[in-house]
Backbone as numpy.savetxt, mean C-alpha at the origin, in Angstrom:
# Nx Ny Nz CAx CAy CAz Cx Cy Cz
14.39 9.58 -35.05 15.67 9.64 -34.19 15.38 9.24 -32.61
14.60 10.43 -32.34 14.25 10.22 -30.85 13.49 8.91 -30.43
12.94 8.55 -31.38 12.18 7.31 -30.97 12.98 6.13 -30.63
13.94 6.20 -31.57 15.22 4.92 -31.43 16.08 5.33 -30.20
16.29 6.08 -29.36 17.17 6.57 -28.43 16.21 6.21 -26.98
14.99 6.87 -27.22 14.08 6.49 -26.18 13.02 5.68 -26.18
13.37 4.33 -26.17 12.70 3.00 -26.19 11.44 2.94 -25.20
10.24 3.29 -25.44 9.20 2.96 -24.41 8.28 1.70 -24.73
8.31 0.96 -23.40 7.65 -0.22 -23.65 6.77 -0.57 -22.35
5.54 -1.16 -22.65 4.60 -1.16 -21.67 4.58 -2.22 -20.83
5.72 -3.23 -21.12 6.09 -4.59 -20.28 7.30 -4.14 -19.79
7.51 -4.31 -18.46 8.92 -4.44 -18.00 9.69 -5.77 -18.65
11.12 -5.55 -18.89 11.68 -6.74 -19.42 12.85 -7.34 -18.65
13.13 -7.01 -17.41 13.90 -7.42 -16.65 13.51 -7.27 -15.09
13.66 -8.15 -14.30 13.24 -8.18 -13.00 13.63 -6.78 -12.42
14.71 -5.97 -12.79 14.68 -4.60 -12.00 13.90 -3.45 -12.05
13.48 -3.97 -13.76 12.15 -2.95 -14.29 11.08 -3.09 -13.85
10.73 -4.44 -12.97 9.76 -4.92 -12.35 9.79 -4.32 -10.98
10.91 -4.27 -10.15 11.23 -3.61 -8.97 10.99 -2.22 -9.08
11.49 -1.77 -9.81 11.16 -0.16 -10.18 9.69 0.12 -10.09
8.94 -0.70 -10.92 7.72 -0.31 -11.34 6.89 -0.36 -9.73
7.36 -1.66 -8.82 6.57 -1.95 -7.85 6.93 -0.89 -6.75
8.34 -0.30 -6.69 8.53 0.75 -5.81 7.79 1.97 -6.11
7.50 2.27 -7.38 7.05 3.28 -7.94 5.29 3.18 -7.31
4.74 2.05 -7.84 3.40 1.85 -7.50 3.43 1.75 -5.96
4.27 1.26 -5.11 3.93 1.31 -3.95 4.45 2.63 -3.25
5.03 3.52 -3.40 5.33 4.77 -3.22 4.06 5.74 -3.47
3.44 5.58 -4.56 1.93 6.29 -4.88 1.03 5.91 -4.07
0.89 4.72 -4.09 -0.34 4.14 -3.10 -0.11 4.33 -2.14
0.96 3.91 -1.30 1.35 4.31 -0.06 0.99 5.69 0.68
1.62 6.55 -0.34 1.66 7.99 0.03 -0.03 8.54 -0.22
-0.52 8.03 -1.11 -2.11 8.32 -1.17 -2.86 7.84 0.40
-2.60 6.85 0.75 -3.34 6.17 1.97 -2.59 6.91 3.23
-1.56 7.09 3.46 -0.57 8.03 4.39 -1.36 9.48 4.08
-1.55 10.05 3.35 -1.79 11.17 3.27 -3.31 11.59 3.60
-4.11 10.79 3.19 -5.50 10.54 3.70 -5.60 10.34 5.21
-4.81 9.63 5.93 -4.73 9.69 7.06 -4.41 10.53 8.05
-3.30 11.40 7.32 -2.43 12.52 8.37 -3.74 13.52 8.20
-4.34 13.54 7.18 -5.65 14.78 7.10 -6.57 14.60 7.87
-6.71 13.24 8.16 -7.92 12.62 9.11 -7.61 12.98 10.40
-6.34 12.68 10.84 -5.79 12.54 12.21 -5.67 14.30 12.47
-5.11 15.11 11.65 -5.28 16.37 11.90 -6.63 17.29 11.94
-7.58 16.75 11.27 -8.74 17.11 11.39 -9.32 16.64 13.05
-8.87 15.39 13.57 -9.20 15.00 14.73 -8.35 15.56 15.71
-7.34 16.31 15.41 -6.88 16.99 16.44 -5.43 16.20 16.92
-5.17 15.16 16.06 -4.07 14.17 16.87 -3.35 13.97 15.61
-2.24 14.79 15.04 -1.46 14.13 13.97 -0.63 13.24 14.03
-0.59 12.31 13.15 0.02 11.01 13.36 -0.35 9.74 14.44
-1.57 10.01 14.65 -2.14 9.08 15.81 -2.35 7.86 15.07
-2.80 7.63 13.63 -3.25 6.28 13.10 -1.84 5.66 12.94
-0.79 6.24 12.49 0.55 5.23 12.26 0.91 4.67 13.93
0.74 5.80 14.88 1.02 5.19 16.35 0.22 4.21 16.81
-1.02 4.19 16.18 -1.87 3.28 16.79 -1.44 2.11 16.24
-1.60 2.12 15.22 -1.04 0.88 14.18 0.56 0.36 14.50
1.37 0.91 14.68 2.81 0.65 15.06 2.72 0.00 16.47
1.99 0.97 17.66 1.82 0.37 18.44 1.32 -1.08 18.91
0.29 -1.34 18.12 -0.32 -2.61 18.25 0.14 -3.77 17.46
0.58 -3.22 15.99 1.68 -4.58 15.16 2.78 -4.96 15.94
3.79 -3.78 16.24 4.95 -4.01 16.83 5.21 -4.22 18.21
4.57 -2.95 19.00 5.07 -3.18 20.57 3.90 -3.80 21.23
3.07 -4.24 20.76 2.20 -5.28 21.33 1.07 -4.67 22.23
0.81 -3.42 22.09 -0.26 -2.81 22.83 -1.57 -3.18 22.46
-2.52 -3.01 23.58 -3.97 -3.06 22.96 -4.26 -1.79 22.41
-5.47 -1.89 21.42 -5.82 -0.73 20.63 -6.59 0.13 21.79
-7.04 -0.30 22.83 -7.68 0.79 23.57 -6.97 1.32 24.65
-5.82 0.98 24.86 -4.95 1.42 25.42 -3.99 2.69 24.97
-3.81 2.36 23.44 -2.95 3.51 22.89 -3.93 4.97 22.80
-3.17 6.02 23.80 -3.95 7.45 23.52 -3.33 8.42 23.17
-1.65 8.30 23.12 -1.02 9.25 23.05 0.10 8.85 21.54
0.34 9.88 20.86 1.27 9.51 19.47 2.84 8.96 20.08
3.15 8.28 19.74 4.86 7.68 20.13 5.26 7.69 18.51
6.17 8.51 18.73 6.90 8.84 17.32 8.03 7.17 16.99
8.26 6.41 17.88 8.88 5.11 17.73 7.95 4.10 16.91
6.45 4.48 17.39 5.59 3.56 16.78 5.44 3.93 15.42
5.21 5.41 15.19 5.22 5.87 13.92 6.06 5.41 12.76
7.47 5.10 13.19 8.49 5.01 12.53 8.57 3.26 12.49
8.31 2.75 13.27 8.06 1.29 13.03 6.98 0.98 12.13
6.01 1.41 11.98 4.65 1.73 11.12 4.92 2.17 10.06
5.73 3.20 9.52 6.28 3.66 8.50 7.02 2.67 7.71
7.78 1.76 8.33 8.51 1.01 7.61 7.75 -0.51 7.00
6.87 -0.49 7.85 5.67 -1.62 7.78 5.07 -1.43 6.17
4.42 -0.06 6.45 3.67 0.43 5.21 4.56 0.62 4.25
5.78 1.04 4.05 6.77 1.15 2.78 6.60 -0.30 2.15
7.09 -1.36 3.23 7.48 -2.65 2.73 6.07 -3.33 1.97
4.81 -3.17 2.74 3.63 -3.51 2.63 3.27 -3.27 1.08
3.17 -1.81 1.14 2.56 -1.17 -0.47 3.66 -1.42 -1.51
5.11 -1.68 -1.23 5.92 -1.96 -2.47 5.73 -3.62 -2.94
5.17 -4.26 -1.66 4.80 -5.63 -2.24 3.68 -5.75 -3.01
2.67 -4.95 -2.52 1.52 -4.93 -3.20 1.50 -3.98 -4.67
2.35 -3.20 -4.32 2.60 -2.46 -5.81 3.43 -3.52 -7.03
4.30 -4.44 -6.26 4.80 -5.62 -7.42 3.64 -6.59 -7.70
2.73 -6.91 -6.81 1.68 -7.76 -6.90 0.86 -7.25 -8.35
0.36 -5.79 -7.98 -0.61 -5.49 -8.70 0.30 -4.68 -10.37
1.55 -4.65 -10.40 2.54 -4.42 -11.46 2.36 -5.99 -12.50
2.58 -7.05 -11.35 2.51 -8.11 -12.28 1.23 -8.82 -12.93
-0.06 -8.29 -12.04 -0.90 -8.56 -12.52 -1.50 -7.77 -13.68
-1.22 -6.58 -13.75 -1.56 -5.60 -14.71 -0.90 -6.12 -16.22
0.30 -6.29 -15.70 0.93 -6.80 -17.24 0.37 -8.14 -17.72
0.05 -8.97 -16.91 -0.49 -10.39 -17.27 -1.80 -10.06 -17.85
-2.67 -9.11 -17.36 -3.97 -9.00 -17.80 -3.92 -8.25 -19.35
-2.91 -7.22 -19.32 -2.52 -6.89 -20.68 -2.20 -7.52 -21.79
-1.66 -8.84 -21.65 -1.27 -9.69 -22.58 -2.41 -10.77 -22.49
-3.02 -11.13 -21.73 -4.02 -12.42 -21.96 -5.55 -12.04 -21.69
-5.85 -10.68 -21.49 -7.27 -10.80 -21.27 -7.46 -9.77 -22.10
-9.21 -9.83 -22.85 -9.86 -8.94 -23.95 -10.61 -7.87 -23.05
-10.81 -7.96 -22.06 -11.42 -7.08 -21.17 -10.52 -6.77 -20.00
-9.32 -6.07 -20.06 -8.58 -5.96 -18.95 -9.53 -4.80 -17.93
-10.06 -4.05 -18.20 -10.87 -3.25 -17.19 -11.52 -4.04 -16.01
-12.27 -4.87 -16.71 -13.01 -5.84 -15.75 -12.11 -6.75 -14.92
-11.32 -7.04 -15.30 -10.23 -8.16 -14.35 -9.60 -7.18 -13.49
-9.22 -5.97 -13.65 -8.59 -4.97 -12.88 -9.59 -4.84 -11.90
-10.75 -4.37 -12.31 -11.89 -3.94 -11.16 -12.24 -5.18 -10.21
-12.07 -6.35 -10.84 -12.20 -7.72 -9.86 -11.01 -7.71 -9.15
-9.65 -7.39 -9.51 -8.71 -7.69 -8.63 -8.61 -6.68 -7.47
-9.14 -5.15 -8.08 -9.54 -4.40 -6.83 -10.21 -4.71 -5.63
-11.67 -5.25 -6.32 -12.36 -5.81 -5.55 -11.61 -7.08 -4.29
-11.09 -7.83 -4.87 -10.47 -8.72 -4.03 -9.22 -8.36 -3.24
-8.63 -7.31 -3.26 -7.77 -6.79 -2.49 -8.72 -6.08 -1.36
-9.32 -5.46 -1.71 -10.41 -4.56 -0.61 -11.08 -5.47 0.41
-11.69 -6.83 -0.51 -12.75 -7.52 0.49 -11.30 -8.20 1.45
-10.29 -9.05 0.81 -9.05 -9.33 1.57 -8.63 -8.19 2.96
-8.83 -7.08 2.42 -8.15 -5.90 3.42 -9.56 -6.34 4.90
-10.81 -6.26 4.45 -11.82 -5.85 5.40 -11.90 -7.42 5.87
-11.44 -8.71 5.64 -11.80 -9.73 6.31 -10.40 -9.81 6.88
-9.31 -9.69 6.48 -8.34 -9.95 7.32 -7.72 -8.93 8.17
-8.28 -7.30 8.26 -7.60 -6.41 9.14 -8.40 -6.90 10.51
-9.59 -7.10 10.79 -10.08 -7.30 11.98 -9.51 -8.51 12.75
-9.01 -9.55 11.91 -8.17 -10.34 12.52 -6.93 -10.37 12.86
-6.02 -9.30 12.06 -5.00 -8.97 12.31 -4.86 -7.93 13.53
-5.94 -6.66 13.21 -5.78 -5.97 14.32 -7.40 -5.49 14.84
-7.56 -6.64 15.87 -8.68 -6.35 16.32 -8.73 -5.02 17.07
-10.00 -4.46 17.27 -10.17 -3.16 17.57 -9.35 -1.78 16.98
-8.98 -2.06 15.79 -8.02 -0.79 15.41 -9.00 -0.80 14.12
-9.07 -1.48 13.46 -10.02 -0.79 12.13 -11.47 -1.26 11.95
């Protein structure tokens, strides 16, 4: 009886379900990255410096070398960018995971390659987009 009430599927059936998975994945992934950098900044003695630096460079147009203090407005701007970016990445990952489950005989290998492509893209694009920051 309970199995008929709570139908569990591995593949989202509606765009709304895809969106919820994307938001969920974005929140988890984005939070993990944000918490890592928060601890790193706390250990360095400058809490919230990393999002302030990134927000100052991306939104306010400052040079990375000129950013020395934490600006809360830059933290806010970058936080919005961070949430949107990780939600978009979550949507992409959600879509790829479900496609891999459907069509691949070795999904783990495909997912590891996909992760490698994301990391390679980050290390290639970040110096171009944020010179002097990463």
